[in-house]
mmCIF file of C-alpha atoms in Angstrom:
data_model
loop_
_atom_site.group_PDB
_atom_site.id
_atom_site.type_symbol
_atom_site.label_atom_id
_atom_site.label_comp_id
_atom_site.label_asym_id
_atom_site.label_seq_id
_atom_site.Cartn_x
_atom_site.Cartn_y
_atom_site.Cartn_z
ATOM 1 C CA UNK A 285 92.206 102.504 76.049
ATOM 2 C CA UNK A 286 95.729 101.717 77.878
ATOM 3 C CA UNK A 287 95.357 100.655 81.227
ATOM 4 C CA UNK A 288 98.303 100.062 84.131
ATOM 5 C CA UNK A 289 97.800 97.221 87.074
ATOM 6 C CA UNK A 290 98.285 98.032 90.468
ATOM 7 C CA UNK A 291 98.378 96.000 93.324
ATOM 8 C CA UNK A 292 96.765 95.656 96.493
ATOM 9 C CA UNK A 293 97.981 93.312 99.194
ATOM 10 C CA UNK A 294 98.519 90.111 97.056
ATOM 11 C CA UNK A 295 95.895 91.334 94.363
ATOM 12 C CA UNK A 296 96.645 92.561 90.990
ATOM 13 C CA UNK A 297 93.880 95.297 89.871
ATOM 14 C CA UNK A 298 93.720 97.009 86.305
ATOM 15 C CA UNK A 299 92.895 100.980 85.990
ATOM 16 C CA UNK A 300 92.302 102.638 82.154
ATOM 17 C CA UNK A 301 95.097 105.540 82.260
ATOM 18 C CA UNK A 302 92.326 107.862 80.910
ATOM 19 C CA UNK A 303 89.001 108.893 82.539
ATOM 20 C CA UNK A 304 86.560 110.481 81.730
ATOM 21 C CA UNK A 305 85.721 113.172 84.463
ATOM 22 C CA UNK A 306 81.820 114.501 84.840
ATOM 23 C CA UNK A 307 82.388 117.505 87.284
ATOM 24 C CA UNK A 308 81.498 120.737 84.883
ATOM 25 C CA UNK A 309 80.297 124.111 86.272
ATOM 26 C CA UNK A 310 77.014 124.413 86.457
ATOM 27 C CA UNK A 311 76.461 120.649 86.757
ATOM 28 C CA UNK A 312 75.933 118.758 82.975
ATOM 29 C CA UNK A 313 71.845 117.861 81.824
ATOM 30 C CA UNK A 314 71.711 114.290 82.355
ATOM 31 C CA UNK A 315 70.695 113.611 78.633
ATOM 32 C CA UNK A 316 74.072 115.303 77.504
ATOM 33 C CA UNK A 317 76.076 113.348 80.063
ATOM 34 C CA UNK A 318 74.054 110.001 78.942
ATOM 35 C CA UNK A 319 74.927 110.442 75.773
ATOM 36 C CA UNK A 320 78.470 111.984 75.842
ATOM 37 C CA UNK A 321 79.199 109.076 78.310
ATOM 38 C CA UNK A 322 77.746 106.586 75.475
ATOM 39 C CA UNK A 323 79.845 108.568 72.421
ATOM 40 C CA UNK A 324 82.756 108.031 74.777
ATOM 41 C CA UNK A 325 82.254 104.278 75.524
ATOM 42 C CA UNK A 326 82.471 103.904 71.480
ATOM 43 C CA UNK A 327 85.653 105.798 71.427
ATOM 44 C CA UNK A 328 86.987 103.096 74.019
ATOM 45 C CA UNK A 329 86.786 104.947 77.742
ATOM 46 C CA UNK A 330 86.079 102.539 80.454
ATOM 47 C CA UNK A 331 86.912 104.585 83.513
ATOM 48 C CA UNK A 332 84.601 107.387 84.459
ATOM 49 C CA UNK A 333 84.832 109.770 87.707
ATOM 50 C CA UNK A 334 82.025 111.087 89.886
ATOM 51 C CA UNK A 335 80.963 112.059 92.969
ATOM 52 C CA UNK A 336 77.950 113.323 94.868
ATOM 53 C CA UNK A 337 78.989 116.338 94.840
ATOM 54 C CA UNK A 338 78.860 116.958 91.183
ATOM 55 C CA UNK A 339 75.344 115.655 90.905
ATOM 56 C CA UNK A 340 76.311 113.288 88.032
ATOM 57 C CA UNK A 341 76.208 109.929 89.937
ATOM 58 C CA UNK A 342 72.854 109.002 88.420
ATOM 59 C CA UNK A 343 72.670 110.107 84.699
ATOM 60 C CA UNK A 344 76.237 107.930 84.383
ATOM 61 C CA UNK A 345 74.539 105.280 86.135
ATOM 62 C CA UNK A 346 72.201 104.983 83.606
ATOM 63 C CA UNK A 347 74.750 105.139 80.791
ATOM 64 C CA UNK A 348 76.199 102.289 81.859
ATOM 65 C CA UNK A 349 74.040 100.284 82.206
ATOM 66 C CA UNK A 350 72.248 101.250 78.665
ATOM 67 C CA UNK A 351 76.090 100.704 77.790
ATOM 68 C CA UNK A 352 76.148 96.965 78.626
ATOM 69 C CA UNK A 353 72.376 96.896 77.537
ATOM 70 C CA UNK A 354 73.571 98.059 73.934
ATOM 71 C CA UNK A 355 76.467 95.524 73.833
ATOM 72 C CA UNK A 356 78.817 98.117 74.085
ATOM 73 C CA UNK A 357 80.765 96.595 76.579
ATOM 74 C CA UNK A 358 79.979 92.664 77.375
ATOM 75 C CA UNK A 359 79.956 93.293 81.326
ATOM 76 C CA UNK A 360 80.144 95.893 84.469
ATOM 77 C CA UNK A 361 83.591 94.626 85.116
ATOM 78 C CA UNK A 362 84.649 96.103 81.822
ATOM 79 C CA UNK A 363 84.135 99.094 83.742
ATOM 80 C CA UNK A 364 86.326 101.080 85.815
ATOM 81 C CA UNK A 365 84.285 103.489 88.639
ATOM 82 C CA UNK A 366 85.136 106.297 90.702
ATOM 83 C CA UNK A 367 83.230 107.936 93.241
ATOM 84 C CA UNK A 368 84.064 109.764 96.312
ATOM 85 C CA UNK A 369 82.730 110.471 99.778
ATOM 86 C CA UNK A 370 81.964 113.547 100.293
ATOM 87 C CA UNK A 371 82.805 116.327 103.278
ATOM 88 C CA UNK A 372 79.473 116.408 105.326
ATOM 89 C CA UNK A 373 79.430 112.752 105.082
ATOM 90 C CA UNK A 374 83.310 112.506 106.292
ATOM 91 C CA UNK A 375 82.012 111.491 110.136
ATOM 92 C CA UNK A 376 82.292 108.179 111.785
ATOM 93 C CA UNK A 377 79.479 106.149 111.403
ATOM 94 C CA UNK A 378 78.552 108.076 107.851
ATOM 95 C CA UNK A 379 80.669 106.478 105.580
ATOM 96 C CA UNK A 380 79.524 103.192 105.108
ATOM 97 C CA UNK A 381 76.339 104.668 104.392
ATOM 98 C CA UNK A 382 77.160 107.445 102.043
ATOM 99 C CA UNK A 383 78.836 104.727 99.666
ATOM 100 C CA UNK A 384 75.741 102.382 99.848
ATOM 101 C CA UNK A 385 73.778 105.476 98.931
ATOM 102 C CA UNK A 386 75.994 106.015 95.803
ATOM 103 C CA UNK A 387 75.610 102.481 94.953
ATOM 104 C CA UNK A 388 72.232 102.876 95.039
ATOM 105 C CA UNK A 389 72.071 106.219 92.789
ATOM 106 C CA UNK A 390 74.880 104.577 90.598
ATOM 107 C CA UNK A 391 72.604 101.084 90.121
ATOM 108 C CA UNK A 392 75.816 99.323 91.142
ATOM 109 C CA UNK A 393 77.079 96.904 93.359
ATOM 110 C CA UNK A 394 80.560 98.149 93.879
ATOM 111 C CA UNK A 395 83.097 100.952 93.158
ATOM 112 C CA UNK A 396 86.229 100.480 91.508
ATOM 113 C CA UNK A 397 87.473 103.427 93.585
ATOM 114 C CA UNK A 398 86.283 104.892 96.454
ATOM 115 C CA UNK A 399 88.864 108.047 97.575
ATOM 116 C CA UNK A 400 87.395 110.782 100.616
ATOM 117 C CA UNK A 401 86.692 114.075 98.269
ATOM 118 C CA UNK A 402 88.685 116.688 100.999
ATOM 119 C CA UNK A 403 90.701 116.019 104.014
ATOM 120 C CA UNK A 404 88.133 118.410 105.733
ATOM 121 C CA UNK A 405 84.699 117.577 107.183
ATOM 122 C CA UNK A 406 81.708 119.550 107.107
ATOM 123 C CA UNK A 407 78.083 119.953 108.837
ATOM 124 C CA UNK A 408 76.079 116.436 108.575
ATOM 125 C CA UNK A 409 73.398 116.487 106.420
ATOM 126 C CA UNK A 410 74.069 120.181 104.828
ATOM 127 C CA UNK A 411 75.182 119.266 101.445
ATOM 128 C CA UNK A 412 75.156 122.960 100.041
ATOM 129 C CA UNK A 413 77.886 123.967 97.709
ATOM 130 C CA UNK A 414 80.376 126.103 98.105
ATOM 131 C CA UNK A 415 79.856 125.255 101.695
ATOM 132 C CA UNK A 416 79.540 127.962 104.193
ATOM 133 C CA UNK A 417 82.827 128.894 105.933
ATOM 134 C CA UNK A 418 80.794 127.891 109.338
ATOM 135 C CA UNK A 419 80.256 124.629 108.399
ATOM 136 C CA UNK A 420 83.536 123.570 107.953
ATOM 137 C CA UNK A 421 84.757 121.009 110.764
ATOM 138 C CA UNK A 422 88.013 119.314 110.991
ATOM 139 C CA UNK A 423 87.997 115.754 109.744
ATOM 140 C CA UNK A 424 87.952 112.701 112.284
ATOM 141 C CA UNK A 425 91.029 111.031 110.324
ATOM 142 C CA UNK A 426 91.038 107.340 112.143
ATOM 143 C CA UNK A 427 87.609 107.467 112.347
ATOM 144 C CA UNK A 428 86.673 108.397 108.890
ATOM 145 C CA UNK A 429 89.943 105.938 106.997
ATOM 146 C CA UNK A 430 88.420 102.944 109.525
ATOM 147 C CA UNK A 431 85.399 103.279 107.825
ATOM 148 C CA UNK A 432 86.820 103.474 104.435
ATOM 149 C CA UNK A 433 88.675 100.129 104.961
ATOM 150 C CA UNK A 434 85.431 98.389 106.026
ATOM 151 C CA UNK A 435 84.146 100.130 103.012
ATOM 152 C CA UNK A 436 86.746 97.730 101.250
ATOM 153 C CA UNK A 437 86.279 94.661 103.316
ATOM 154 C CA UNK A 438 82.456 94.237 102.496
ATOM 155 C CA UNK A 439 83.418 94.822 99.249
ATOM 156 C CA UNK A 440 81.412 97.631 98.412
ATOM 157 C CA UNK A 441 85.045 99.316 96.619
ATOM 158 C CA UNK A 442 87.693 97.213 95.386
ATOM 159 C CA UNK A 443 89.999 100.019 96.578
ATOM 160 C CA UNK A 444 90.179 103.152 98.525
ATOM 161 C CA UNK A 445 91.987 106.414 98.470
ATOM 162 C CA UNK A 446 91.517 109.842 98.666
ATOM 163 C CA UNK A 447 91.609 113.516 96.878
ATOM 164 C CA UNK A 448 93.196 116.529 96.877
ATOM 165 C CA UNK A 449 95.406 115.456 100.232
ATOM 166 C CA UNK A 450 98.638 117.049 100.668
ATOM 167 C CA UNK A 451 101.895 115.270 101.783
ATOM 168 C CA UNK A 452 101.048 116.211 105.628
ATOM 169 C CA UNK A 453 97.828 114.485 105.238
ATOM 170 C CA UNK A 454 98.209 111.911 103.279
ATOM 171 C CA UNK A 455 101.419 110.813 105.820
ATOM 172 C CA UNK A 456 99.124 111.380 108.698
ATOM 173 C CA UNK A 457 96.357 108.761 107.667
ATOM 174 C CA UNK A 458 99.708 106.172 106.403
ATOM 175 C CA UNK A 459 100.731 106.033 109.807
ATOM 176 C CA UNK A 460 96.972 104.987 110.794
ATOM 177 C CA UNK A 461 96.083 102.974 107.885
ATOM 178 C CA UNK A 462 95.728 99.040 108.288
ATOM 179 C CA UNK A 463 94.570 99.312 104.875
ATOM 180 C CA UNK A 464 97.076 102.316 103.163
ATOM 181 C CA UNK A 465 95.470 104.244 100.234
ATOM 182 C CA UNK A 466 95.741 103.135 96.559
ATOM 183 C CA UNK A 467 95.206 106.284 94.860
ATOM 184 C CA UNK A 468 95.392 110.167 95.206
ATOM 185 C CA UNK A 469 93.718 112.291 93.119
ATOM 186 C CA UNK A 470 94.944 115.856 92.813
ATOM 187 C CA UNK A 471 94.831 118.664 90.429
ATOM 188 C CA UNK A 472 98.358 118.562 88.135
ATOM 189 C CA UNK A 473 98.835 119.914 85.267
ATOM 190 C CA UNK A 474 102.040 121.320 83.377
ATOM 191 C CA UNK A 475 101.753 124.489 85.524
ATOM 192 C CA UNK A 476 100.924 122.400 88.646
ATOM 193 C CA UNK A 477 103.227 119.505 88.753
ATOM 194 C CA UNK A 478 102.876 118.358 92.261
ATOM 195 C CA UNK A 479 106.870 116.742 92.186
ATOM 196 C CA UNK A 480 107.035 116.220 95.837
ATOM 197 C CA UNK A 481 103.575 114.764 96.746
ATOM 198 C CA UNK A 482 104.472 112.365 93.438
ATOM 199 C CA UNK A 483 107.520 111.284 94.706
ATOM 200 C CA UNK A 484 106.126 110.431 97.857
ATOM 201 C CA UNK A 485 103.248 108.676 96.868
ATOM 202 C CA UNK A 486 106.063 106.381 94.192
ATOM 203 C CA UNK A 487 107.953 105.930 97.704
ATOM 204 C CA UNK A 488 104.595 104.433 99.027
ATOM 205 C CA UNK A 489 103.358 102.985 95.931
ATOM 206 C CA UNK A 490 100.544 105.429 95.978
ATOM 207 C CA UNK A 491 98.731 105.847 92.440
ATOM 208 C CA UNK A 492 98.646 109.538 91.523
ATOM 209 C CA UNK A 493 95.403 110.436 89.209
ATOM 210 C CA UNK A 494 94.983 113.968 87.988
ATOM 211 C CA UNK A 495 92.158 115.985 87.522
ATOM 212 C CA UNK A 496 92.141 119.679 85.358
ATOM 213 C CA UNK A 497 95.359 118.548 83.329
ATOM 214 C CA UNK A 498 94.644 121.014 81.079
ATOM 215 C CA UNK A 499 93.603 123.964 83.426
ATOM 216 C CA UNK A 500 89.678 123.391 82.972
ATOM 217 C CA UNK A 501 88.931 126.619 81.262
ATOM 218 C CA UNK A 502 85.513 127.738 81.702
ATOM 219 C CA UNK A 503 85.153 126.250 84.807
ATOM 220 C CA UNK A 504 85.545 128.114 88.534
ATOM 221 C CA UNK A 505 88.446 127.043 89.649
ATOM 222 C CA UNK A 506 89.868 126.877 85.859
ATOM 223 C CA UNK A 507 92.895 128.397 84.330
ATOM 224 C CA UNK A 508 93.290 129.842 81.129
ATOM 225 C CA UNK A 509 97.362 129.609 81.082
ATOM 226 C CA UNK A 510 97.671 126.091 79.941
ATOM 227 C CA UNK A 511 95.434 126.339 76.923
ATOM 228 C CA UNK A 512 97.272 129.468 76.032
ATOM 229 C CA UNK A 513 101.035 128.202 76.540
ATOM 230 C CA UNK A 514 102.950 128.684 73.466
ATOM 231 C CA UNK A 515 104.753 124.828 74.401
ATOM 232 C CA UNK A 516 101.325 123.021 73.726
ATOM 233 C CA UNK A 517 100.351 125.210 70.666
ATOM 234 C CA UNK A 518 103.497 124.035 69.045
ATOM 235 C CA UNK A 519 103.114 120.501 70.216
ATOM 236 C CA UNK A 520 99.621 121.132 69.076
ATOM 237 C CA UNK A 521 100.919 122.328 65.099
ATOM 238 C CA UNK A 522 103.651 119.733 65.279
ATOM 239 C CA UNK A 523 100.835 117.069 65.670
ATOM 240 C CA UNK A 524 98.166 118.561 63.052
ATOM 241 C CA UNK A 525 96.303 119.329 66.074
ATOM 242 C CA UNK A 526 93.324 121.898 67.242
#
């Protein structure tokens, strides 16, 4: 699986191009993420993307480490790991504590990536989803990215960054940061391109990761338009493709 390096401060990290994401709608059975995480392993994935929120954190936790059990990979640093912090933990004095708690769930010692989920906060300790439009708060920005950078100086995530944050925002916590984001993940796809938030992030040398490049049918917040563009159904026949 290709992978790209990126560098933070005078360090040189490597991130697989692909991922495998484990949000689905409802939420996957842990055997069938175990083993489609294990099928994918073999196929040569070594980045994989979760988050509390999609209930996931666990069963891949377990796959990896039956993955390095099995021989499948020779170590954890094989491995590239996302996770994110989620809204109603997006408080000062939460954060440090919601990654330890995914680290704990995970059965890891660090994240490769650790990115804040929403650039919105939410009621403490209500982790219902979709969350109720009462329990949205605005988020704490310095207080929430300090926390994120000591997230990175104990070493508990190689890197930090964040999701679905909009050119506003993600100025907003540059001009803050001590410690500027590595990555932003946002939804793009050929119907979505996000051209200015990408050419801002290349100004900053901000990694842009997608998610639901290919509209996610069947899911919620899926689109059926991509799937059914007559440009990938030719690029499709032209490669002997399903």
């Amino acid at each position: 699986m290709s992978a790209f390096t990126f560098q933070i401060g005078s360090v040189h990290h490597l991130m697989p191009v692909l991922a495998l994401g484990t949000a689905a709608s409802p939420p996957p059975e842990p055997i069938v993420l175990r083993k489609t995480v294990l099928e994918d392993i073999k196929l040569g994935y070594r980045h994989f993307d979760t988050s509390p929120r999609y209930q996931t954190e666990e069963p891949l936790g377990k796959a990896l480490a039956e993955a390095v059990s099995l021989g499948l990979v020779q170590s954890r640093s094989e491995l590239f790991v996302t996770s994110k912090l989620w809204c109603a933990d997006s408080h000062g004095g939460l954060v440090v504590l919601a990654i330890q708690r995914s680290l704990e769930t995970l059965k890891l010692d660090y994240l490769d990536f650790y990115v804040i989920h929403w650039p919105v906060s939410s009621k403490p300790g209500k982790y219902k989803f979709p969350i109720e439009e009462d329990d949205f708060l605005p988020m704490d920005y310095e207080a929430v990215w300090s926390e994120m950078e000591e997230c990175q100086r104990l070493g508990v995530a190689k890197c930090i960054g964040v999701s679905n944050f909009s050119c506003k925002k993600l100025q907003h916590i540059l001009s803050i940061a001590k410690i500027p984001p590595s990555v932003n993940q946002v939804e793009m796809s050929p119907v979505w391109q996000q051209r200015k938030l990408r050419e801002l992030c290349k100004f900053k040398g901000i990694v842009v990761t997608a998610y639901s490049v290919l509209g996610s049918r069947g899911a919620f917040w899926g689109t059926h338009k991509i799937m059914e563009s007559d440009v990938l159904k030719e690029i499709a026949e032209a490669k002997e493709k399903q």
